Coordinates of C-alpha atoms in Angstrom, one line a residue:
M587 CA 0.0 0.0 0.0
T588 CA 1.4 3.4 -1.0
L589 CA 1.6 6.3 1.5
T590 CA -1.3 8.0 -0.3
E591 CA -3.4 4.9 -0.1
T592 CA -2.6 4.6 3.6
H593 CA -3.8 8.1 4.2
K594 CA -7.0 7.5 2.3
S595 CA -7.6 4.3 4.3
A596 CA -7.0 6.0 7.6
A597 CA -9.4 8.9 6.6
A598 CA -12.1 6.4 5.6
A599 CA -11.7 4.6 8.9
T600 CA -12.3 7.8 10.9
R601 CA -15.3 8.9 8.9
P602 CA -18.7 8.6 10.7
S603 CA -20.9 6.0 9.1
V604 CA -24.6 6.2 8.1
F605 CA -27.2 3.8 7.0
V606 CA -30.3 5.1 5.1
D607 CA -33.1 2.7 5.8
G608 CA -35.7 3.1 3.0
A609 CA -33.3 4.5 0.4
S610 CA -35.5 3.5 -2.5
G611 CA -38.2 6.1 -1.8
T612 CA -38.3 9.7 -3.1
T613 CA -36.7 11.2 0.1
G614 CA -34.3 8.3 0.5
L615 CA -33.0 8.5 -3.0
E616 CA -32.5 12.3 -2.7
I617 CA -30.6 11.8 0.6
A618 CA -28.4 9.1 -1.0
E619 CA -27.7 11.5 -3.9
R620 CA -26.7 14.3 -1.6
L621 CA -24.6 12.0 0.6
G622 CA -22.8 10.8 -2.5
R623 CA -21.4 14.4 -2.9
Q624 CA -19.9 14.4 0.6
N625 CA -16.5 12.8 1.3
D626 CA -16.6 12.9 5.1
V627 CA -19.3 10.4 5.6
A628 CA -19.3 6.7 4.9
V629 CA -22.6 5.3 3.7
K630 CA -23.4 1.7 4.5
S631 CA -26.1 -0.3 2.7
I632 CA -28.0 -3.6 3.0
A633 CA -28.7 -6.1 0.3
D634 CA -32.2 -5.9 -1.2
D635 CA -33.1 -9.4 0.0
K636 CA -32.1 -8.5 3.5
R637 CA -34.0 -5.3 3.9
K638 CA -36.8 -6.9 5.9
D639 CA -34.4 -9.3 7.8
T640 CA -34.5 -8.0 11.3
N641 CA -31.2 -9.7 12.3
A642 CA -29.4 -8.5 9.3
K643 CA -30.6 -5.0 9.8
R644 CA -29.8 -5.0 13.5
A645 CA -26.2 -6.2 12.7
L646 CA -25.7 -3.4 10.2
M647 CA -27.1 -0.8 12.6
E648 CA -24.7 -1.9 15.3
E649 CA -21.9 -1.0 12.9
V650 CA -23.0 2.6 12.1
D651 CA -23.0 5.9 13.9
L652 CA -26.4 7.1 12.6
V653 CA -29.5 5.6 10.9
I654 CA -31.7 7.8 8.7
L655 CA -35.2 6.3 8.5
C656 CA -37.1 7.0 5.3
L657 CA -40.0 4.6 6.0
P658 CA -43.8 4.7 6.5
D659 CA -44.8 5.6 10.0
A660 CA -45.5 2.0 11.1
A661 CA -42.2 0.7 9.8
A662 CA -40.4 3.6 11.4
K663 CA -41.9 2.8 14.8
E664 CA -40.8 -0.9 14.4
T665 CA -37.3 0.1 13.6
V666 CA -37.0 2.6 16.4
A667 CA -38.3 -0.2 18.8
L668 CA -35.5 -2.4 17.5
I669 CA -32.9 0.4 18.0
D670 CA -34.2 1.0 21.5
G671 CA -33.5 -2.7 22.3
M672 CA -29.8 -2.4 21.2
G673 CA -28.6 -0.7 24.4
N674 CA -25.1 0.8 24.1
A675 CA -24.8 -0.5 20.6
A676 CA -27.7 1.6 19.4
P677 CA -26.9 4.3 16.8
K678 CA -28.3 7.7 16.7
V679 CA -31.5 7.9 14.7
L680 CA -32.9 10.6 12.4
D681 CA -36.5 9.8 11.4
A682 CA -38.1 11.4 8.2
S683 CA -41.6 10.0 8.9
T684 CA -44.3 11.8 10.9
A685 CA -44.2 9.1 13.6
F686 CA -42.2 11.1 16.2
R687 CA -42.4 14.7 15.2
V688 CA -44.3 15.8 18.3
A689 CA -42.8 13.2 20.6
P690 CA -41.4 14.9 23.7
D691 CA -38.3 12.8 23.9
W692 CA -37.3 13.6 20.3
A693 CA -35.5 16.7 19.1
Y694 CA -37.3 18.5 16.3
G695 CA -34.9 18.8 13.4
F696 CA -35.4 22.4 12.4
P697 CA -32.1 24.0 13.5
E698 CA -33.3 27.5 12.9
L699 CA -36.4 27.1 15.0
A700 CA -35.1 29.1 17.9
P701 CA -31.9 29.9 19.6
G702 CA -30.3 26.8 20.9
Q703 CA -32.2 24.4 18.7
A704 CA -29.1 23.4 16.6
E705 CA -27.3 22.5 19.9
K706 CA -30.3 20.3 20.9
I707 CA -30.1 18.5 17.6
S708 CA -26.3 18.1 17.9
S709 CA -26.6 16.4 21.4
A710 CA -29.7 14.3 20.6
K711 CA -29.8 10.6 20.1
K712 CA -33.2 10.9 18.3
V713 CA -34.2 13.6 15.9
S714 CA -37.4 13.9 13.9
N715 CA -36.9 15.5 10.5
P716 CA -39.6 18.2 9.8
G717 CA -42.4 18.0 7.2
C718 CA -42.0 20.2 4.2
Y719 CA -45.2 22.3 4.7
P720 CA -44.5 22.9 8.5
T721 CA -40.9 24.0 7.7
G722 CA -42.3 27.0 5.8
G723 CA -45.2 27.7 8.1
I724 CA -43.2 27.4 11.3
A725 CA -40.4 29.5 9.9
L726 CA -42.9 32.3 9.3
L727 CA -45.0 32.1 12.4
R728 CA -42.7 31.1 15.3
P729 CA -40.6 34.3 15.3
L730 CA -43.8 36.5 15.3
V731 CA -45.3 34.6 18.2
D732 CA -42.0 34.8 20.2
A733 CA -41.8 38.5 19.5
G734 CA -45.4 39.1 20.7
L735 CA -46.5 40.4 17.3
L736 CA -48.8 37.4 16.7
P737 CA -50.9 36.1 19.6
A738 CA -50.6 32.4 20.3
D739 CA -54.4 32.1 20.0
Y740 CA -54.7 34.0 16.7
P741 CA -56.9 32.2 14.1
V742 CA -54.1 31.4 11.7
T743 CA -54.7 30.2 8.1
V744 CA -51.9 28.5 6.1
N745 CA -52.2 28.0 2.4
A746 CA -49.5 26.1 0.4
V747 CA -48.7 24.6 -3.0
S748 CA -46.2 21.9 -3.7
G749 CA -44.8 20.0 -6.6
Y750 CA -46.1 16.4 -7.0
S751 CA -42.9 14.7 -5.8
G752 CA -44.1 15.4 -2.2
G753 CA -47.1 13.0 -2.7
G754 CA -45.2 9.7 -2.9
K755 CA -45.0 7.1 -5.6
S756 CA -48.7 7.0 -6.4
M757 CA -49.1 10.7 -6.9
I758 CA -45.9 10.9 -8.9
A759 CA -47.1 8.1 -11.2
D760 CA -50.4 9.9 -11.7
F761 CA -48.9 13.2 -12.7
E762 CA -46.1 11.7 -14.8
G763 CA -48.6 9.4 -16.5
D764 CA -50.9 12.4 -17.3
T765 CA -53.8 11.0 -15.3
A766 CA -53.8 13.7 -12.6
P767 CA -55.4 17.2 -12.8
S768 CA -53.2 20.2 -13.4
F769 CA -53.9 21.5 -9.9
E770 CA -55.9 20.4 -6.9
L771 CA -56.6 21.2 -3.3
Y772 CA -56.4 18.4 -0.8
G773 CA -56.4 17.9 3.0
L774 CA -60.0 19.3 3.1
G775 CA -60.9 17.0 5.9
F776 CA -58.9 19.1 8.3
E777 CA -56.8 16.0 9.3
H778 CA -53.5 16.6 7.4
K779 CA -50.7 14.8 9.1
H780 CA -48.5 17.9 9.2
L781 CA -51.0 19.9 11.4
P782 CA -49.8 18.7 14.8
E783 CA -46.2 19.8 14.3
L784 CA -47.3 23.0 12.6
Q785 CA -49.3 24.0 15.6
L786 CA -46.9 22.8 18.3
Y787 CA -43.7 24.3 17.0
S788 CA -45.4 27.6 15.9
K789 CA -46.5 27.8 19.6
L790 CA -50.1 28.2 18.5
T791 CA -52.8 27.4 21.1
H792 CA -55.5 27.1 18.4
R793 CA -55.3 24.5 15.6
P794 CA -54.6 26.5 12.4
I795 CA -56.6 26.0 9.2
F796 CA -54.2 24.4 6.7
I797 CA -55.1 24.1 3.0
P798 CA -52.4 22.4 0.9
S799 CA -52.5 21.9 -2.8
V800 CA -50.4 20.3 -5.5
G801 CA -49.5 21.5 -9.0
N802 CA -48.4 19.8 -12.1
Y803 CA -44.6 20.3 -11.6
R804 CA -42.2 18.0 -9.9
Q805 CA -40.8 20.0 -7.0
G806 CA -40.8 23.4 -5.3
M807 CA -43.1 24.9 -2.7
L808 CA -44.8 28.1 -1.6
V809 CA -46.3 28.3 1.9
S810 CA -48.3 31.5 2.6
V811 CA -49.9 33.0 5.7
P812 CA -52.4 35.9 5.2
L813 CA -52.8 38.4 8.1
Q814 CA -55.1 41.2 8.9
L815 CA -52.7 43.6 10.6
D816 CA -55.3 45.7 12.3
T817 CA -56.5 42.7 14.2
L818 CA -53.0 42.1 15.8
P819 CA -51.9 43.7 19.1
G820 CA -50.5 47.2 18.4
K821 CA -51.5 47.0 14.8
P822 CA -48.0 46.3 13.5
K823 CA -46.8 47.3 10.0
G824 CA -45.3 45.0 7.5
A825 CA -41.9 46.4 8.4
D826 CA -42.4 45.2 12.0
L827 CA -43.1 41.7 10.9
H828 CA -40.1 41.8 8.5
A829 CA -37.8 43.0 11.3
A830 CA -38.8 40.2 13.6
L831 CA -38.1 37.6 11.0
A832 CA -34.8 39.3 10.0
R833 CA -33.7 39.2 13.7
R834 CA -34.5 35.5 14.1
Y835 CA -32.6 34.4 11.0
A836 CA -29.7 36.8 11.0
G837 CA -26.5 35.0 10.1
S838 CA -28.3 31.8 9.0
K839 CA -26.7 29.9 6.2
Y840 CA -29.9 28.4 4.8
V841 CA -32.7 30.7 5.8
S842 CA -32.9 34.2 4.2
V843 CA -35.4 36.9 4.9
M844 CA -35.7 38.7 1.6
P845 CA -35.9 42.5 1.3
M846 CA -39.4 43.9 1.2
E847 CA -38.7 45.9 -1.9
N848 CA -37.6 43.4 -4.6
A849 CA -38.5 42.2 -8.0
A850 CA -41.1 39.8 -6.6
T851 CA -42.8 42.6 -4.7
K852 CA -42.9 44.9 -7.7
S853 CA -44.3 42.2 -10.0
G854 CA -46.8 40.9 -7.4
R855 CA -45.8 37.3 -8.4
L856 CA -43.7 34.5 -6.8
E857 CA -43.0 31.1 -8.4
P858 CA -42.2 28.0 -6.4
E859 CA -39.3 26.3 -8.3
A860 CA -36.5 28.9 -7.8
L861 CA -34.8 27.0 -4.9
N862 CA -35.0 23.5 -6.3
E863 CA -32.0 21.3 -5.6
T864 CA -30.9 23.5 -2.7
N865 CA -31.3 23.4 1.1
K866 CA -32.4 27.1 1.1
L867 CA -35.5 28.7 2.5
E868 CA -36.6 32.2 1.5
L869 CA -39.0 34.2 3.6
Y870 CA -41.0 37.1 2.2
V871 CA -43.3 39.8 3.7
F872 CA -45.7 41.3 1.3
A873 CA -47.7 44.1 3.0
S874 CA -50.0 47.0 2.4
D875 CA -50.0 49.6 5.2
K876 CA -52.9 51.3 3.3
Y877 CA -55.2 48.3 3.8
G878 CA -53.6 46.9 7.0
Q879 CA -53.0 43.5 5.3
A880 CA -50.0 41.3 4.8
V881 CA -49.1 37.9 3.3
L882 CA -46.1 36.1 4.6
V883 CA -44.6 33.6 2.1
A884 CA -42.0 30.9 2.5
R885 CA -40.3 29.4 -0.6
L886 CA -38.4 26.1 -0.5
D887 CA -37.7 22.9 -2.3
N888 CA -40.0 20.3 -0.8
L889 CA -37.3 17.7 -1.4
G890 CA -34.5 20.1 -0.2
K891 CA -35.1 22.1 3.0
G892 CA -38.5 20.4 3.1
A893 CA -37.1 16.8 3.3
S894 CA -33.7 15.4 2.1
G895 CA -31.7 18.6 2.4
A896 CA -32.9 19.1 5.9
A897 CA -32.1 15.5 6.8
V898 CA -28.5 15.9 5.6
Q899 CA -28.2 19.2 7.5
N900 CA -29.5 17.5 10.7
M901 CA -27.2 14.4 10.1
R902 CA -24.2 16.6 10.0
L903 CA -25.2 18.3 13.2
M904 CA -25.7 15.0 14.9
L905 CA -22.4 13.7 13.8
G906 CA -20.5 16.8 14.8
L907 CA -19.6 17.7 11.2
P908 CA -19.4 21.3 9.8
E909 CA -22.1 22.7 7.6
A910 CA -21.7 21.5 4.1

């Protein structure tokens, strides 16, 4: 072995190792692709015929530092139960399902949520990766509630549109097979699975009304919150809301509060795909002091900061690695 090969072997041996359980799904595939571009993490895999072999999976998980779960809720719960039974051999776990997002013993994987949240994720053994819609909604609402600009019991409405990749294999097949409508509202039964985390981490005491929709494009998302400013305490201006958001995310690598006067403001339009393939989240405040109204908008890639990008960001925090 040459000296260079020796150095490479030593570097590989010191790299933290990760197993993505459920790497064949949309989120898992995107995570695997992102991990493939990073040279400071070793990715372990399991043979297809062993994926449901409990003993084989346990043996692999004993070898790695962290497991990322990209499984349905029920399967995620089964795997977490398996990990809980591994004692000191248990790896850290990052779950991308909705199974543990409001569980009190899990850290919520939105590092920008509040001061100290990134440190909580770094020290946690179990982290729940946020949903795509709540990432945008919470990013807009939580700073305003913390600042006292938005009462916790305010009747919040959140509207959102996503590309069809967020709907899973069936929805993807419908849209790519031209059997789906160009646009549709859904979640009209008021039971969307993202509502509990949206309410909890926004610190709202009243369940918000959340109306998601899907458009005939693959990925990209807009999450919007309309506000009647004259119904808020002190009747704040749009600039007050903007300042509160800017303070919360000052210095953030991935979350940007966009200037109130920009091209989007002047055109009165905002499209959802501009941040695709990134882990970025843009926040906008559109306001009319004349009418006392505002619309807050978050733009993100539902497969980026809304899923796989966030998972890789959380993984790096949990493994003590620098931001990529």
